[in-house]
Amino acid sequence: MTVPGIDHAGLVAWMGRNVPDAGEPLSVSLISGGRSNLTYVVEARDRRLVLRRPPLGHVLPTAHDMRREFRVISALAPTPVPVPCPVAFCADEDVIGAPFYLMEHVPGVAVRTREELGEHTPEQARRLSERLAEVLAAIHAVDYREVGLAGFGRPEGYLARQLDRWGQQWERSKTAESPDYDRLAGRLRERLPAESAGTLVHGDYRLDNTLIRLGELEIAAVVDWEMSTLGDPLADLGLTLTYWHDAGDDERAGIPVAGDVTVAPGFMNAAEFASHYIKASGREISDLGFYVAFGNFKLAVIVEGIHARFRQGKTVGEGFDRIGSAVPTLIARAHRMLDQH
């Protein structure tokens, strides 16, 4: 059995020692749609599990940290935030070729398009978008000290460090020079707001980083915690709004991330989503424009990294050939947001 990114014999031996109650892993298959960390379904004799490992090649320092991701879902398992149940972590790169972890399989679908959403009413779609805001508020309401995440990050100075971090990753990943990017980084630094009180942040919160039970359109689990840390919760909100596709936004339609599910009848628009988050969280927001611009900046760097891996032939899956063109669009949208707010 040959699966990209998996040494099957190594996994069989390791699971026999560390997850004996699962039984022998009979098959491993890649879950399509992953643009960063790779996700697989492991069909074991007695349990169905999910395996997460870093991408193939071009792994940037501090990115794709499996131990952090496993730690945060372990901490959140007893909280109101829905997450998959953690099973086991492996730091030994010799087992399958990279660090990885196993978690319980959660029945549900990562929905990116209107077609994937299936049959539903506008009322169900609206409720799903409300739940997405409410779950984000629940993440930010977790007492991170109480659940054992006090050392998970440094909330103070989060935004300035994020600018530095993503700026460094841009320099490592960029496939071309971009004066517009350089100007954007400078504008964001000049406009850094006073930060909100620190919370746990997901770091990449959007609908297709949740698993949805389609029949009832309920969020079964929040996944893809690879960029989670402690920081400014409004950065999460700004990035979610960056991903949001409002009906009639043709420019946004040309950015091949997160799909078009939010234009389905019944979904709240971006402004309504932000208002519902404010209501659910009780937070006051004074400079949402900055946070959305920052979200576009961050997503531009992420997409440039994916584009770099594609050019190296190191991506697994389809749909990467057009992704590089989204980078200048995201940078332009960030500038417009700063101009308008």
CSV table of C-alpha atoms in Angstrom, one decimal:
chain,number,residue,atom,x,y,z
A,1,MET,CA,0.0,0.0,0.0
A,2,THR,CA,1.5,3.3,-1.1
A,3,VAL,CA,0.0,6.6,0.2
A,4,PRO,CA,1.8,9.9,-0.2
A,5,GLY,CA,3.3,11.0,3.2
A,6,ILE,CA,2.7,7.7,5.0
A,7,ASP,CA,5.0,4.8,5.8
A,8,HIS,CA,2.3,2.1,6.2
A,9,ALA,CA,4.6,-0.5,7.8
A,10,GLY,CA,5.9,2.1,10.3
A,11,LEU,CA,2.4,3.1,11.2
A,12,VAL,CA,1.3,-0.5,11.7
A,13,ALA,CA,4.1,-1.2,14.1
A,14,TRP,CA,3.7,2.1,16.0
A,15,MET,CA,0.0,1.7,16.4
A,16,GLY,CA,0.5,-1.9,17.6
A,17,ARG,CA,2.6,-0.5,20.5
A,18,ASN,CA,0.7,2.7,21.2
A,19,VAL,CA,-2.9,2.3,20.2
A,20,PRO,CA,-3.4,-1.5,20.6
A,21,ASP,CA,-7.2,-1.2,21.2
A,22,ALA,CA,-7.7,0.2,17.7
A,23,GLY,CA,-6.5,-3.1,16.1
A,24,GLU,CA,-4.3,-3.3,13.0
A,25,PRO,CA,-4.6,-0.3,10.5
A,26,LEU,CA,-6.1,-1.9,7.4
A,27,SER,CA,-6.0,1.1,5.1
A,28,VAL,CA,-5.0,4.7,5.0
A,29,SER,CA,-6.5,7.2,2.6
A,30,LEU,CA,-5.8,10.9,2.1
A,31,ILE,CA,-8.8,13.2,2.7
A,32,SER,CA,-9.0,15.6,-0.3
A,33,GLY,CA,-9.0,19.3,0.2
A,34,GLY,CA,-6.1,19.8,2.6
A,35,ARG,CA,-4.0,22.8,1.5
A,36,SER,CA,-1.5,22.6,4.4
A,37,ASN,CA,-1.2,19.8,6.9
A,38,LEU,CA,-2.2,16.5,5.4
A,39,THR,CA,-5.2,14.6,6.9
A,40,TYR,CA,-5.9,10.9,6.4
A,41,VAL,CA,-8.6,8.4,7.4
A,42,VAL,CA,-7.1,5.4,9.1
A,43,GLU,CA,-9.4,2.4,8.9
A,44,ALA,CA,-8.3,0.1,11.7
A,45,ARG,CA,-9.8,-3.2,12.6
A,46,ASP,CA,-11.8,-1.9,15.5
A,47,ARG,CA,-11.9,1.9,15.1
A,48,ARG,CA,-11.9,4.6,12.5
A,49,LEU,CA,-9.2,7.2,13.3
A,50,VAL,CA,-7.9,10.4,11.6
A,51,LEU,CA,-4.1,11.0,11.2
A,52,ARG,CA,-2.6,14.5,10.8
A,53,ARG,CA,1.0,15.2,9.6
A,54,PRO,CA,2.8,18.2,8.2
A,55,PRO,CA,2.9,18.9,4.4
A,56,LEU,CA,5.5,17.4,2.1
A,57,GLY,CA,8.5,19.7,1.7
A,58,HIS,CA,9.0,23.4,2.3
A,59,VAL,CA,8.0,23.3,6.0
A,60,LEU,CA,8.6,26.7,7.5
A,61,PRO,CA,10.0,27.0,11.1
A,62,THR,CA,7.3,27.0,13.8
A,63,ALA,CA,4.7,26.1,11.2
A,64,HIS,CA,2.8,22.7,11.1
A,65,ASP,CA,3.6,21.9,14.7
A,66,MET,CA,1.8,18.6,15.4
A,67,ARG,CA,2.5,18.7,19.1
A,68,ARG,CA,0.8,22.0,19.5
A,69,GLU,CA,-2.2,20.9,17.6
A,70,PHE,CA,-2.5,17.8,19.6
A,71,ARG,CA,-2.1,19.7,22.9
A,72,VAL,CA,-4.9,22.2,22.1
A,73,ILE,CA,-7.5,19.6,21.1
A,74,SER,CA,-6.6,17.6,24.3
A,75,ALA,CA,-7.1,20.8,26.4
A,76,LEU,CA,-10.4,21.6,24.6
A,77,ALA,CA,-11.9,18.1,24.7
A,78,PRO,CA,-13.8,18.7,28.1
A,79,THR,CA,-14.9,22.2,27.2
A,80,PRO,CA,-18.0,23.4,25.2
A,81,VAL,CA,-15.9,23.9,22.1
A,82,PRO,CA,-16.6,20.8,19.8
A,83,VAL,CA,-13.3,19.1,18.9
A,84,PRO,CA,-12.3,15.6,17.9
A,85,CYS,CA,-11.2,13.4,20.8
A,86,PRO,CA,-7.4,13.1,20.9
A,87,VAL,CA,-5.9,9.6,20.7
A,88,ALA,CA,-2.1,9.6,20.5
A,89,PHE,CA,0.9,11.7,19.4
A,90,CYS,CA,4.1,10.6,17.8
A,91,ALA,CA,7.2,12.8,17.7
A,92,ASP,CA,9.4,10.2,16.1
A,93,GLU,CA,9.9,11.2,12.4
A,94,ASP,CA,11.2,7.8,11.5
A,95,VAL,CA,7.8,6.1,12.0
A,96,ILE,CA,6.0,7.6,9.0
A,97,GLY,CA,8.4,10.3,7.8
A,98,ALA,CA,7.2,13.2,10.0
A,99,PRO,CA,5.6,13.8,13.4
A,100,PHE,CA,1.9,13.0,13.5
A,101,TYR,CA,-1.0,12.5,15.8
A,102,LEU,CA,-4.2,10.4,15.8
A,103,MET,CA,-7.7,11.6,16.8
A,104,GLU,CA,-11.1,10.0,16.7
A,105,HIS,CA,-13.0,10.2,13.5
A,106,VAL,CA,-15.9,12.6,13.7
A,107,PRO,CA,-18.8,12.0,11.3
A,108,GLY,CA,-19.2,15.2,9.3
A,109,VAL,CA,-18.2,17.1,6.2
A,110,ALA,CA,-15.9,20.0,5.6
A,111,VAL,CA,-18.1,22.2,3.5
A,112,ARG,CA,-16.6,24.6,1.0
A,113,THR,CA,-19.2,24.9,-1.8
A,114,ARG,CA,-23.0,25.4,-2.1
A,115,GLU,CA,-23.2,22.0,-3.8
A,116,GLU,CA,-21.4,20.3,-0.8
A,117,LEU,CA,-24.0,21.8,1.6
A,118,GLY,CA,-26.7,19.7,0.0
A,119,GLU,CA,-30.4,20.2,0.4
A,120,HIS,CA,-31.3,22.7,3.1
A,121,THR,CA,-33.6,25.6,3.9
A,122,PRO,CA,-32.5,29.2,4.2
A,123,GLU,CA,-33.4,29.0,7.9
A,124,GLN,CA,-31.0,26.2,8.4
A,125,ALA,CA,-28.2,28.1,6.5
A,126,ARG,CA,-28.8,31.1,8.6
A,127,ARG,CA,-28.6,29.1,11.8
A,128,LEU,CA,-25.4,27.4,10.6
A,129,SER,CA,-23.8,30.8,10.1
A,130,GLU,CA,-25.0,31.9,13.5
A,131,ARG,CA,-23.5,28.8,15.1
A,132,LEU,CA,-20.2,29.5,13.4
A,133,ALA,CA,-20.1,32.9,15.1
A,134,GLU,CA,-21.2,31.4,18.4
A,135,VAL,CA,-18.5,28.6,18.3
A,136,LEU,CA,-15.9,31.3,17.6
A,137,ALA,CA,-17.1,33.2,20.7
A,138,ALA,CA,-17.0,29.9,22.7
A,139,ILE,CA,-13.3,29.4,21.7
A,140,HIS,CA,-12.5,32.9,22.9
A,141,ALA,CA,-14.4,32.4,26.1
A,142,VAL,CA,-12.3,29.4,27.2
A,143,ASP,CA,-10.3,30.0,30.3
A,144,TYR,CA,-7.0,28.9,28.8
A,145,ARG,CA,-5.3,28.8,32.2
A,146,GLU,CA,-7.9,26.5,33.6
A,147,VAL,CA,-7.6,24.0,30.8
A,148,GLY,CA,-3.8,23.9,31.0
A,149,LEU,CA,-2.8,26.3,28.1
A,150,ALA,CA,-1.2,29.0,30.2
A,151,GLY,CA,2.1,28.5,28.4
A,152,PHE,CA,0.6,28.1,25.0
A,153,GLY,CA,1.6,31.5,23.8
A,154,ARG,CA,2.2,35.1,24.9
A,155,PRO,CA,-0.9,37.2,24.5
A,156,GLU,CA,0.9,40.5,25.0
A,157,GLY,CA,2.3,42.0,21.8
A,158,TYR,CA,0.5,39.3,19.7
A,159,LEU,CA,-0.3,41.5,16.7
A,160,ALA,CA,3.2,43.0,16.4
A,161,ARG,CA,4.7,39.5,16.6
A,162,GLN,CA,2.3,38.2,14.0
A,163,LEU,CA,3.4,40.9,11.6
A,164,ASP,CA,7.0,39.9,12.2
A,165,ARG,CA,6.2,36.2,11.9
A,166,TRP,CA,4.2,36.4,8.7
A,167,GLY,CA,6.7,38.9,7.3
A,168,GLN,CA,9.5,36.4,7.8
A,169,GLN,CA,7.5,33.6,6.2
A,170,TRP,CA,6.8,35.9,3.2
A,171,GLU,CA,10.5,36.4,2.8
A,172,ARG,CA,11.1,32.6,2.9
A,173,SER,CA,8.2,31.7,0.6
A,174,LYS,CA,7.9,34.6,-1.9
A,175,THR,CA,8.1,33.7,-5.6
A,176,ALA,CA,8.4,37.3,-6.7
A,177,GLU,CA,9.0,40.8,-5.3
A,178,SER,CA,5.9,42.8,-4.4
A,179,PRO,CA,6.1,46.5,-3.6
A,180,ASP,CA,2.4,46.4,-2.7
A,181,TYR,CA,3.1,43.8,-0.1
A,182,ASP,CA,5.9,45.8,1.4
A,183,ARG,CA,3.7,48.9,1.6
A,184,LEU,CA,0.9,46.9,3.2
A,185,ALA,CA,3.2,45.5,5.9
A,186,GLY,CA,4.3,49.1,6.7
A,187,ARG,CA,0.7,50.4,6.9
A,188,LEU,CA,-0.4,47.7,9.2
A,189,ARG,CA,2.5,48.3,11.6
A,190,GLU,CA,1.8,52.0,11.7
A,191,ARG,CA,-1.9,51.3,12.6
A,192,LEU,CA,-1.5,48.6,15.2
A,193,PRO,CA,-4.5,49.0,17.6
A,194,ALA,CA,-4.6,48.6,21.3
A,195,GLU,CA,-5.1,44.8,21.7
A,196,SER,CA,-8.1,43.1,23.2
A,197,ALA,CA,-7.5,40.9,26.3
A,198,GLY,CA,-5.7,37.7,25.3
A,199,THR,CA,-7.6,34.5,24.6
A,200,LEU,CA,-7.1,31.2,22.9
A,201,VAL,CA,-7.2,31.9,19.1
A,202,HIS,CA,-7.8,29.3,16.4
A,203,GLY,CA,-5.6,31.1,13.8
A,204,ASP,CA,-7.5,29.9,10.7
A,205,TYR,CA,-11.2,29.9,11.6
A,206,ARG,CA,-13.6,29.4,8.8
A,207,LEU,CA,-16.5,27.1,7.9
A,208,ASP,CA,-14.5,24.5,6.1
A,209,ASN,CA,-12.2,24.1,9.1
A,210,THR,CA,-15.3,22.7,10.9
A,211,LEU,CA,-17.0,19.4,10.3
A,212,ILE,CA,-20.8,19.7,9.6
A,213,ARG,CA,-23.5,17.1,10.2
A,214,LEU,CA,-25.3,17.8,7.0
A,215,GLY,CA,-28.8,16.6,7.9
A,216,GLU,CA,-29.2,19.1,10.7
A,217,LEU,CA,-26.5,21.5,9.5
A,218,GLU,CA,-24.8,21.5,13.0
A,219,ILE,CA,-21.1,22.0,13.7
A,220,ALA,CA,-19.8,18.6,14.9
A,221,ALA,CA,-16.2,19.7,15.5
A,222,VAL,CA,-13.7,22.4,14.9
A,223,VAL,CA,-10.5,21.1,13.2
A,224,ASP,CA,-7.2,22.3,11.8
A,225,TRP,CA,-5.7,23.9,15.0
A,226,GLU,CA,-2.2,24.1,13.6
A,227,MET,CA,-2.0,27.9,13.9
A,228,SER,CA,-3.7,28.2,17.3
A,229,THR,CA,-2.0,30.2,20.1
A,230,LEU,CA,-2.9,32.8,22.7
A,231,GLY,CA,-3.5,36.3,21.3
A,232,ASP,CA,-6.0,38.9,20.2
A,233,PRO,CA,-9.4,37.2,19.5
A,234,LEU,CA,-10.3,39.9,17.0
A,235,ALA,CA,-7.6,38.6,14.7
A,236,ASP,CA,-9.6,35.4,14.4
A,237,LEU,CA,-12.7,37.4,13.5
A,238,GLY,CA,-10.9,39.5,10.9
A,239,LEU,CA,-9.6,36.3,9.2
A,240,THR,CA,-13.0,34.7,9.2
A,241,LEU,CA,-14.4,37.8,7.5
A,242,THR,CA,-11.5,37.7,5.0
A,243,TYR,CA,-12.6,34.2,4.0
A,244,TRP,CA,-16.3,35.2,3.9
A,245,HIS,CA,-17.7,35.4,0.4
A,246,ASP,CA,-20.7,37.9,0.1
A,247,ALA,CA,-23.1,37.5,-2.8
A,248,GLY,CA,-22.1,39.9,-5.6
A,249,ASP,CA,-18.4,40.1,-4.6
A,250,ASP,CA,-17.0,39.0,-8.0
A,251,GLU,CA,-13.4,39.8,-6.9
A,252,ARG,CA,-13.8,37.5,-3.9
A,253,ALA,CA,-15.1,34.8,-6.2
A,254,GLY,CA,-11.8,34.7,-7.9
A,255,ILE,CA,-9.9,33.8,-4.7
A,256,PRO,CA,-9.8,30.0,-4.6
A,257,VAL,CA,-9.9,29.5,-0.8
A,258,ALA,CA,-12.9,28.7,1.4
A,259,GLY,CA,-15.3,28.2,-1.5
A,260,ASP,CA,-18.6,29.9,-2.1
A,261,VAL,CA,-20.8,28.3,0.6
A,262,THR,CA,-21.5,31.6,2.3
A,263,VAL,CA,-23.4,32.9,-0.7
A,264,ALA,CA,-26.0,30.1,-0.4
A,265,PRO,CA,-29.5,31.4,0.4
A,266,GLY,CA,-30.0,32.1,4.1
A,267,PHE,CA,-26.4,32.7,5.1
A,268,MET,CA,-25.6,35.9,6.9
A,269,ASN,CA,-23.4,38.3,5.1
A,270,ALA,CA,-20.0,39.3,6.5
A,271,ALA,CA,-21.4,42.3,8.4
A,272,GLU,CA,-24.2,40.3,9.9
A,273,PHE,CA,-21.7,37.6,10.9
A,274,ALA,CA,-19.6,40.2,12.7
A,275,SER,CA,-22.6,41.6,14.5
A,276,HIS,CA,-23.7,38.1,15.7
A,277,TYR,CA,-20.1,37.4,17.0
A,278,ILE,CA,-20.2,40.7,18.9
A,279,LYS,CA,-23.6,39.7,20.4
A,280,ALA,CA,-22.4,36.2,21.3
A,281,SER,CA,-19.1,37.3,22.7
A,282,GLY,CA,-20.0,40.5,24.4
A,283,ARG,CA,-16.9,42.2,22.9
A,284,GLU,CA,-16.6,45.7,21.7
A,285,ILE,CA,-14.8,46.3,18.4
A,286,SER,CA,-13.3,49.7,17.6
A,287,ASP,CA,-11.2,49.0,14.5
A,288,LEU,CA,-12.7,46.0,12.6
A,289,GLY,CA,-11.2,47.4,9.4
A,290,PHE,CA,-7.7,46.8,10.6
A,291,TYR,CA,-8.4,43.2,11.6
A,292,VAL,CA,-9.9,42.4,8.2
A,293,ALA,CA,-7.0,44.0,6.5
A,294,PHE,CA,-4.7,42.0,8.7
A,295,GLY,CA,-6.6,38.9,7.8
A,296,ASN,CA,-6.1,39.6,4.1
A,297,PHE,CA,-2.4,40.2,4.7
A,298,LYS,CA,-2.0,36.9,6.6
A,299,LEU,CA,-4.0,34.9,4.0
A,300,ALA,CA,-1.8,36.4,1.3
A,301,VAL,CA,1.3,35.0,3.0
A,302,ILE,CA,-0.3,31.6,3.6
A,303,VAL,CA,-1.4,31.4,-0.1
A,304,GLU,CA,2.0,32.5,-1.3
A,305,GLY,CA,3.5,29.6,0.8
A,306,ILE,CA,1.1,27.1,-0.8
A,307,HIS,CA,1.9,28.5,-4.2
A,308,ALA,CA,5.6,28.0,-3.5
A,309,ARG,CA,5.0,24.4,-2.6
A,310,PHE,CA,3.0,23.9,-5.8
A,311,ARG,CA,5.9,25.2,-7.9
A,312,GLN,CA,8.2,22.8,-6.2
A,313,GLY,CA,5.8,19.9,-6.9
A,314,LYS,CA,5.2,19.4,-3.2
A,315,THR,CA,1.5,19.7,-2.9
A,316,VAL,CA,-0.9,16.8,-2.7
A,317,GLY,CA,-4.4,17.2,-4.2
A,318,GLU,CA,-5.9,19.3,-6.9
A,319,GLY,CA,-6.8,23.0,-7.5
A,320,PHE,CA,-3.4,24.5,-6.8
A,321,ASP,CA,-2.6,25.8,-10.3
A,322,ARG,CA,-4.6,29.0,-9.9
A,323,ILE,CA,-3.9,29.8,-6.3
A,324,GLY,CA,-0.9,32.1,-6.9
A,325,SER,CA,-3.1,34.7,-8.6
A,326,ALA,CA,-5.0,35.2,-5.4
A,327,VAL,CA,-2.0,36.8,-3.6
A,328,PRO,CA,-2.0,40.3,-5.3
A,329,THR,CA,-5.8,40.3,-5.0
A,330,LEU,CA,-5.7,39.7,-1.3
A,331,ILE,CA,-3.0,42.4,-0.9
A,332,ALA,CA,-5.2,44.9,-2.8
A,333,ARG,CA,-8.2,44.1,-0.7
A,334,ALA,CA,-6.2,44.8,2.4
A,335,HIS,CA,-5.2,48.2,1.2
A,336,ARG,CA,-8.8,49.1,0.3
A,337,MET,CA,-9.9,48.0,3.7
A,338,LEU,CA,-7.4,50.3,5.4
A,339,ASP,CA,-8.3,53.1,2.9
A,340,GLN,CA,-12.1,52.8,3.8
A,341,HIS,CA,-11.9,52.4,7.5
